[in-house]
Every structure is written in structure tokens, then in C-alpha cells.
Coordinates of C-alpha atoms and ligand atoms in Angstrom, one line a residue:
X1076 CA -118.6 56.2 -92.5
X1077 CA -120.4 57.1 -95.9
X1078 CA -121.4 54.1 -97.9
X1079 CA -121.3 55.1 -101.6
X1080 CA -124.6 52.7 -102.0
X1081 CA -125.9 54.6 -105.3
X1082 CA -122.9 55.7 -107.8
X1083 CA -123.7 57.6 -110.9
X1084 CA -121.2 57.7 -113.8
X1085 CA -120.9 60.1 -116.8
X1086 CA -118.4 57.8 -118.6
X1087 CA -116.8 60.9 -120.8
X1088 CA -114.0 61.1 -123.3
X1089 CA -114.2 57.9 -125.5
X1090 CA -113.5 60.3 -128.8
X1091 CA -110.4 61.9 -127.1
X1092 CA -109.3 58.7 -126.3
X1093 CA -109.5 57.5 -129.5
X1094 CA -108.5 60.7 -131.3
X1095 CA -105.1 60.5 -129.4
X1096 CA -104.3 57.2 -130.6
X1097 CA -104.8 58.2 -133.9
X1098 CA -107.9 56.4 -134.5
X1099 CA -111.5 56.9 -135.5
X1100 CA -114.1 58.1 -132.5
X1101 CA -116.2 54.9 -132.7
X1102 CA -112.9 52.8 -131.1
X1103 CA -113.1 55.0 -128.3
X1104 CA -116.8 53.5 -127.7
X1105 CA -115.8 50.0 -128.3
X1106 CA -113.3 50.6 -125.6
X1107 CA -115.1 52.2 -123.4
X1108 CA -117.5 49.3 -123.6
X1109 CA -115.2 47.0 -122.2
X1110 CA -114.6 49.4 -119.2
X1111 CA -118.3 49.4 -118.3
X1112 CA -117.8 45.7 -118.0
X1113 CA -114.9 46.0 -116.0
X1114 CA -116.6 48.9 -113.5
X1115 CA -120.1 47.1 -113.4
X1116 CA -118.3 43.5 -112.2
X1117 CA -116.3 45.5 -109.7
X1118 CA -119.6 47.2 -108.2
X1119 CA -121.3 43.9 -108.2
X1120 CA -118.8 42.1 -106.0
X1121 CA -118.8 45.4 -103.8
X1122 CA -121.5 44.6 -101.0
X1123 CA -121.8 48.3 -100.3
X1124 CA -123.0 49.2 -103.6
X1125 CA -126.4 49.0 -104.1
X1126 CA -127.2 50.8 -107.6
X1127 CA -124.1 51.9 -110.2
X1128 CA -126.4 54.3 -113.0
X1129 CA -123.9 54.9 -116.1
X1130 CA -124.8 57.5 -119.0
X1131 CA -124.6 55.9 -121.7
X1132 CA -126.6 58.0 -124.4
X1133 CA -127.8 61.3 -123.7
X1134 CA -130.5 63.1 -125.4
X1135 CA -128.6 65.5 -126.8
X1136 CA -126.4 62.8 -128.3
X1137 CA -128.7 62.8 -131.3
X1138 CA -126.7 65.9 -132.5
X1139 CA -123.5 63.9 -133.4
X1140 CA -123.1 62.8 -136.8
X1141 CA -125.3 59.9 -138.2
X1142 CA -122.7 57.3 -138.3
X1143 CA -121.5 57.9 -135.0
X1144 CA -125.3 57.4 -133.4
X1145 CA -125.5 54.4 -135.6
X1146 CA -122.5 52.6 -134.3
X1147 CA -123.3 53.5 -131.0
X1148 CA -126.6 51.9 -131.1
X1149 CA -125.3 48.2 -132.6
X1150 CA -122.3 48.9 -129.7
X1151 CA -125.4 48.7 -127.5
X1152 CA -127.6 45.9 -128.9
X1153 CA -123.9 43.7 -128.9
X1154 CA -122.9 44.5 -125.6
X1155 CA -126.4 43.9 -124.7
X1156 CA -126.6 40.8 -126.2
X1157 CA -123.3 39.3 -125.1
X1158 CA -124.1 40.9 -121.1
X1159 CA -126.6 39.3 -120.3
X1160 CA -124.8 35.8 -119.3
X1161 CA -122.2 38.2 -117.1
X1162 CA -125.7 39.7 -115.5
X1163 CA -127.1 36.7 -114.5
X1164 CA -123.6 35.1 -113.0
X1165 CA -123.0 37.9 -111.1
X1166 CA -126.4 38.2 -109.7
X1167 CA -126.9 41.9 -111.6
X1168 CA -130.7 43.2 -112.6
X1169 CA -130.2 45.8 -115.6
X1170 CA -133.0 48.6 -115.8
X1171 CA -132.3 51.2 -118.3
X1172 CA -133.7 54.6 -117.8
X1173 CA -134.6 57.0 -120.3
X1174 CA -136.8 57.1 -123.3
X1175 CA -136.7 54.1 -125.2
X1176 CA -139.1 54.8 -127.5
X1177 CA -137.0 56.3 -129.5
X1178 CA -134.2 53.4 -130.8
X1179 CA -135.3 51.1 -133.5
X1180 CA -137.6 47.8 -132.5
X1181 CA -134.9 45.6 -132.1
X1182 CA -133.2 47.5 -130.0
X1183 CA -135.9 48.0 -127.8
X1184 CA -136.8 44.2 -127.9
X1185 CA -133.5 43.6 -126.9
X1186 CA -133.0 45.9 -123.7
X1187 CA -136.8 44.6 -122.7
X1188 CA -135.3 40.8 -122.9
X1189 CA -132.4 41.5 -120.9
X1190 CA -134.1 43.7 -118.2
X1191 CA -137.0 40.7 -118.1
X1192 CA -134.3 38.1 -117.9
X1193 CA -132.8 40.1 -115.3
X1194 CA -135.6 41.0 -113.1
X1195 CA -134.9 38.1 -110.8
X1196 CA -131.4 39.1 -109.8
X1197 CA -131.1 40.8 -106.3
X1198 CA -127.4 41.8 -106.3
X1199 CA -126.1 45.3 -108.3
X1200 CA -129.1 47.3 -110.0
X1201 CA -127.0 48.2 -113.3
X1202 CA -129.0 51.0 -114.7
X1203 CA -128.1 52.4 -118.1
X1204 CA -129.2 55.7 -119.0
X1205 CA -130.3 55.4 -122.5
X1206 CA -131.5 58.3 -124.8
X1207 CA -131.8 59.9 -120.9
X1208 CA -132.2 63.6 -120.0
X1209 CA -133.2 65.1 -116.6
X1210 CA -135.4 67.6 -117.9
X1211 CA -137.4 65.2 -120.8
X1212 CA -137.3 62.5 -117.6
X1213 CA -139.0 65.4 -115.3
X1214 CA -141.3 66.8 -117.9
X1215 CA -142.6 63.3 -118.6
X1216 CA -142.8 62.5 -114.8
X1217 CA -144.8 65.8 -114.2
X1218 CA -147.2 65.1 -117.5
X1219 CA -147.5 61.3 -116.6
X1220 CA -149.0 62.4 -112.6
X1221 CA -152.7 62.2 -113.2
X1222 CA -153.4 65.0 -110.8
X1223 CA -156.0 67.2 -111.1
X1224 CA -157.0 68.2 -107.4
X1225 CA -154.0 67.8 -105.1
X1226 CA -150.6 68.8 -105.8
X1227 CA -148.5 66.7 -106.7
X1228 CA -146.2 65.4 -103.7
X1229 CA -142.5 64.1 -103.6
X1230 CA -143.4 60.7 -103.3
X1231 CA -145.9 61.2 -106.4
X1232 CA -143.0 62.4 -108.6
X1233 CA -140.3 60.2 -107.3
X1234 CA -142.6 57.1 -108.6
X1235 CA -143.1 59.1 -111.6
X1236 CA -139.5 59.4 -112.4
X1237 CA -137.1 56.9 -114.0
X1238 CA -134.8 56.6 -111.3
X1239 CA -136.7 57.1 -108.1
X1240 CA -133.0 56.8 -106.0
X1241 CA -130.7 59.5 -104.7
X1242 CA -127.4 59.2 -106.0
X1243 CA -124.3 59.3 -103.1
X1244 CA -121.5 59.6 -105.4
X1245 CA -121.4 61.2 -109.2
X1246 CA -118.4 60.6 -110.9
X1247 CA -117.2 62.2 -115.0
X1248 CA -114.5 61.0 -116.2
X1249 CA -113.0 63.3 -119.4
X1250 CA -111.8 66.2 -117.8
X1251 CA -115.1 68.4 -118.0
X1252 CA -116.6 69.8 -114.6
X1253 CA -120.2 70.2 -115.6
X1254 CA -123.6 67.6 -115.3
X1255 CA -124.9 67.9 -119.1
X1256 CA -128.5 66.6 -118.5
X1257 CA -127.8 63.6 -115.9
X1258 CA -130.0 63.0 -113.0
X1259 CA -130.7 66.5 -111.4
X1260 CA -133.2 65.6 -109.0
X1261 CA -131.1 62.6 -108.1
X1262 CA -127.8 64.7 -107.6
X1263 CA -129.2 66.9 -105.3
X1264 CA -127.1 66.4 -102.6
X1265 CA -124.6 63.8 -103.8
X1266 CA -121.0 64.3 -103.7
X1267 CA -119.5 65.0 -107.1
X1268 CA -115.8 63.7 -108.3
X1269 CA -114.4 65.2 -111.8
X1270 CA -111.1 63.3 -112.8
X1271 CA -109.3 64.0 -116.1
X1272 CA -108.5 60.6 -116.8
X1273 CA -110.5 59.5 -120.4
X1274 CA -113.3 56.8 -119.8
X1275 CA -111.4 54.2 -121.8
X1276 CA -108.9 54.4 -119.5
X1277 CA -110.5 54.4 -116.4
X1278 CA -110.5 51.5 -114.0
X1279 CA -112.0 49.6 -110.4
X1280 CA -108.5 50.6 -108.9
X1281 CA -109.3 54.3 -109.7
X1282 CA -112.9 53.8 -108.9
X1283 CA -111.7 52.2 -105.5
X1284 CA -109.4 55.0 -104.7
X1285 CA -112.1 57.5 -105.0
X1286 CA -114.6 55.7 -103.2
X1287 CA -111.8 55.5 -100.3
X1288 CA -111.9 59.7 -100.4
X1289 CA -115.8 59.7 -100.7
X1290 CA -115.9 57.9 -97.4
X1291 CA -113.9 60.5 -95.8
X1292 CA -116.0 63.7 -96.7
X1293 CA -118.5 64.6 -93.9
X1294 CA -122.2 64.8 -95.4
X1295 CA -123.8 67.4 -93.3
X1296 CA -127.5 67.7 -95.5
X1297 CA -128.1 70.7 -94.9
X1298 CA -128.0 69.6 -90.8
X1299 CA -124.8 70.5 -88.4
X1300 CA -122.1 68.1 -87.0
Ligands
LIG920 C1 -118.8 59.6 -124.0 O1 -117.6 59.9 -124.8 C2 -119.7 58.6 -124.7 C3 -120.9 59.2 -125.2 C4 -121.3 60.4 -125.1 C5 -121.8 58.3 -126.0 P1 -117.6 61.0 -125.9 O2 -118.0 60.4 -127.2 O3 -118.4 62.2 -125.5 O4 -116.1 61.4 -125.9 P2 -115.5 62.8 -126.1 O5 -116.0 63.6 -124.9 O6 -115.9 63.4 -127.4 O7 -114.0 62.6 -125.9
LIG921 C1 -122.4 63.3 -121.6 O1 -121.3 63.4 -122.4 C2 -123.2 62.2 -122.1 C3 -122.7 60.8 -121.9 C4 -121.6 60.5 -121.3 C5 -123.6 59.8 -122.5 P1 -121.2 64.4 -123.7 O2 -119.9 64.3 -124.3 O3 -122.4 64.2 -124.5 O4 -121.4 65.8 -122.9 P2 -121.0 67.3 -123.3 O5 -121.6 67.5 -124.7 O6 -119.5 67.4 -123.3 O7 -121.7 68.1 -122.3
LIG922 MG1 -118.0 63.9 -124.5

């Protein structure tokens, strides 16, 4: 039976969410917030699960207005902040991916605390992709391979790139069936799950259930049963 030991999570629809309930977009993050706790508790205590990689801040998300990208960023540093006792009970390393160059000093300071204060724990790798796109993770894989005679192999780009794991199962929550800029390389042959239901409201039960059909689906890589 499949073992969903890498999961990969576009958490969508936090401004629908909110927008619904007739409030602003930002209560949709706060929300949302509390699910990631929810999710990455329930992965932790699920001995299968070896890596749960959650987008939380794509490149692209730049483009939304200021306000919204500064809420978002103290939404970060808080949950950050007030994690890091839940990461260390529950065994849980955090390792962001993306380029995190480009939030403000504290912020940085604060996601390099918690990953050092992490690195000891050998349960769940929670992995948060932050200011993360596939193709500005490739190109800075591709320009970061000193390689001037060989060509550059697999194994040279997978240590090159931010997440060097394949993922089993992707999941987006928020209705939309598309991948906007998460782990290509990594997706390559993972089995994808779209569900409409808006990442605020999304929950272990539902994660459990589809994990329960994931195990079901025959992965065949390219090879015959
Ligand atoms: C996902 O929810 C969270 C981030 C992209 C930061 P959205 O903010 O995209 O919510 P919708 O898709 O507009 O509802
Ligand atoms: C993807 O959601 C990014 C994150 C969940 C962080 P978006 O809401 O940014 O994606 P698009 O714009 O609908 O493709
Ligand atoms: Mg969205």
C-alpha cells in the first residue's frame, strides 16, 4: 500500500473564506494559521509521514496589495514565534524553503532561530515555503552548480535545490485545479488531490480521508503492474 511519506499543501482560499463571512481578507490568514497548526500536529503524530511542505508565500504574492503582504509577514513572525514550543514537543524540525532574503531582518532572524532550535528534532520535517517559486528555486539551483566541465547530474541539482524530496501526495485546497509555482520538479510524479473546500475550513479528518483514497490509487512510475 502507498505510504503518503512526503505531503505537499497549497493551503488556498483564506480571502474567500473571509470574504464570505463578511469580513476583511487578512482574517482569512489568521484562520488559516490556526489550521496549519491543526494539520502539522496531525502529520506529526502520523508515523507514515515523513515531510508535510505547506505554501505559505509564493513569489508571486508580492503582487497583492501592501497591506495584505505586510500582515502576512507579522502573521508569520507570530506564528513563528509562538510554534516553536509546539515544534519542540512534538518532536517537529521546521526548514523553510524559498528565498529568504527577501523579508525584513527580523523576520529572517526569526525563521533562522526556529529552524536552529529545531534542527535537533527527528520526527515531522515541517517545511514552509516562504517567498518560494519553482522556477526562481531551479534557476538559483542551476546558477548555484559550480560546473564548468561536466554536466550537471540529478544528484548535483537535487542538492542544489531547496527541497531535495519527491512529494507522494499534493493537495489545494480552494477549489482551483492548477500548481501556481509549487515544487515542479518535486511533483513530478506525485498524485495530485484538488478539493473545493476553503483552507480555513479544512481539517485532519478531511486530510485523513484523502490519505485513505491516496493509498488506494496504484502508482505504476512509468513501469507496468
Ligand atoms: C492562500 O489564500 C494564502 C496565500 C496565498 C498567502 P488566498 O489569500 O490566496 O485566498 P483566496 O484564494 O484569495 O481566497
Ligand atoms: C498559491 O495561492 C500560493 C499560496 C497558497 C501561498 P495563490 O492564491 O497565490 O495562487 P493563484 O494566484 O490563485 O494561482
Ligand atoms: Mg488564492
Amino acid at each position: 500500500m502507498n505510504q503518503a511519506k512526503h505531503i505537499a499543501i497549497i493551503m488556498d482560499g483564506n480571502g474567500r473564506w473571509a470574504e464570505m463571512k463578511g469580513k476583511k481578507r487578512v482574517k482569512g490568514h489568521e484562520a488559516g494559521s490556526e489550521v496549519v497548526r491543526e494539520i502539522t500536529e496531525f502529520c506529526a503524530a502520523h508515523n507514515d509521514i515523513e515531510r508535510l511542505t505547506l505554501y505559505a508565500f509564493s513569489t508571486e504574492n508580492w503582487k497583492r496589495p501592501r497591506l495584505e503582504v505586510e500582515y502576512l509577514m507579522k502573521l508569520l513572525e507570530k506564528y513563528l514565534k509562538n510554534e516553536l514550543e509546539t515544534y519542540i514537543k512534538n518532536n517537529i524540525r521546521f526548514e523553510p524553503i524559498g528565498d529568504l532574503r527577501a523579508f525584513s531582518k527580523s523576520l529572517q532572524k526569526t525563521i533562522n532561530e526556529v529552524q536552529q532550535k529545531t534542527a535537533h528534532c527527528d520526527g515531522l520535517v515541517q517545511s514552509l515555503a516562504l517567498n518560494y517559486g519553482a522556477k526562481d528555486e531551479l534557476l538559483r539551483a542551476i546558477n548555484n552548480i559550480k560546473c564548468s566541465e561536466n554536466d550537471i547530474t540529478e544528484e548535483m541539482l537535487l542538492n542544489a535545490l531547496d527541497c531535495s524530496h519527491d512529494v507522494d501526495l499534493l493537495i489545494r485546497t480552494g477549489g482551483d485545479h492548477r500548481i501556481s509555482n509549487f515544487l515542479l520538479w518535486q511533483l513530478a510524479y506525485a498524485e495530485l488531490f484538488f478539493c473545493d473546500t476553503l483552507w480555513p475550513d479544512f481539517s485532519s479528518k478531511e486530510l485523513e480521508k484523502i490519505i485513505k483514497e491516496f493509498k488506494k490509487i496504484e502508482r505504476r512510475f512509468g513501469g507496468l503492474k
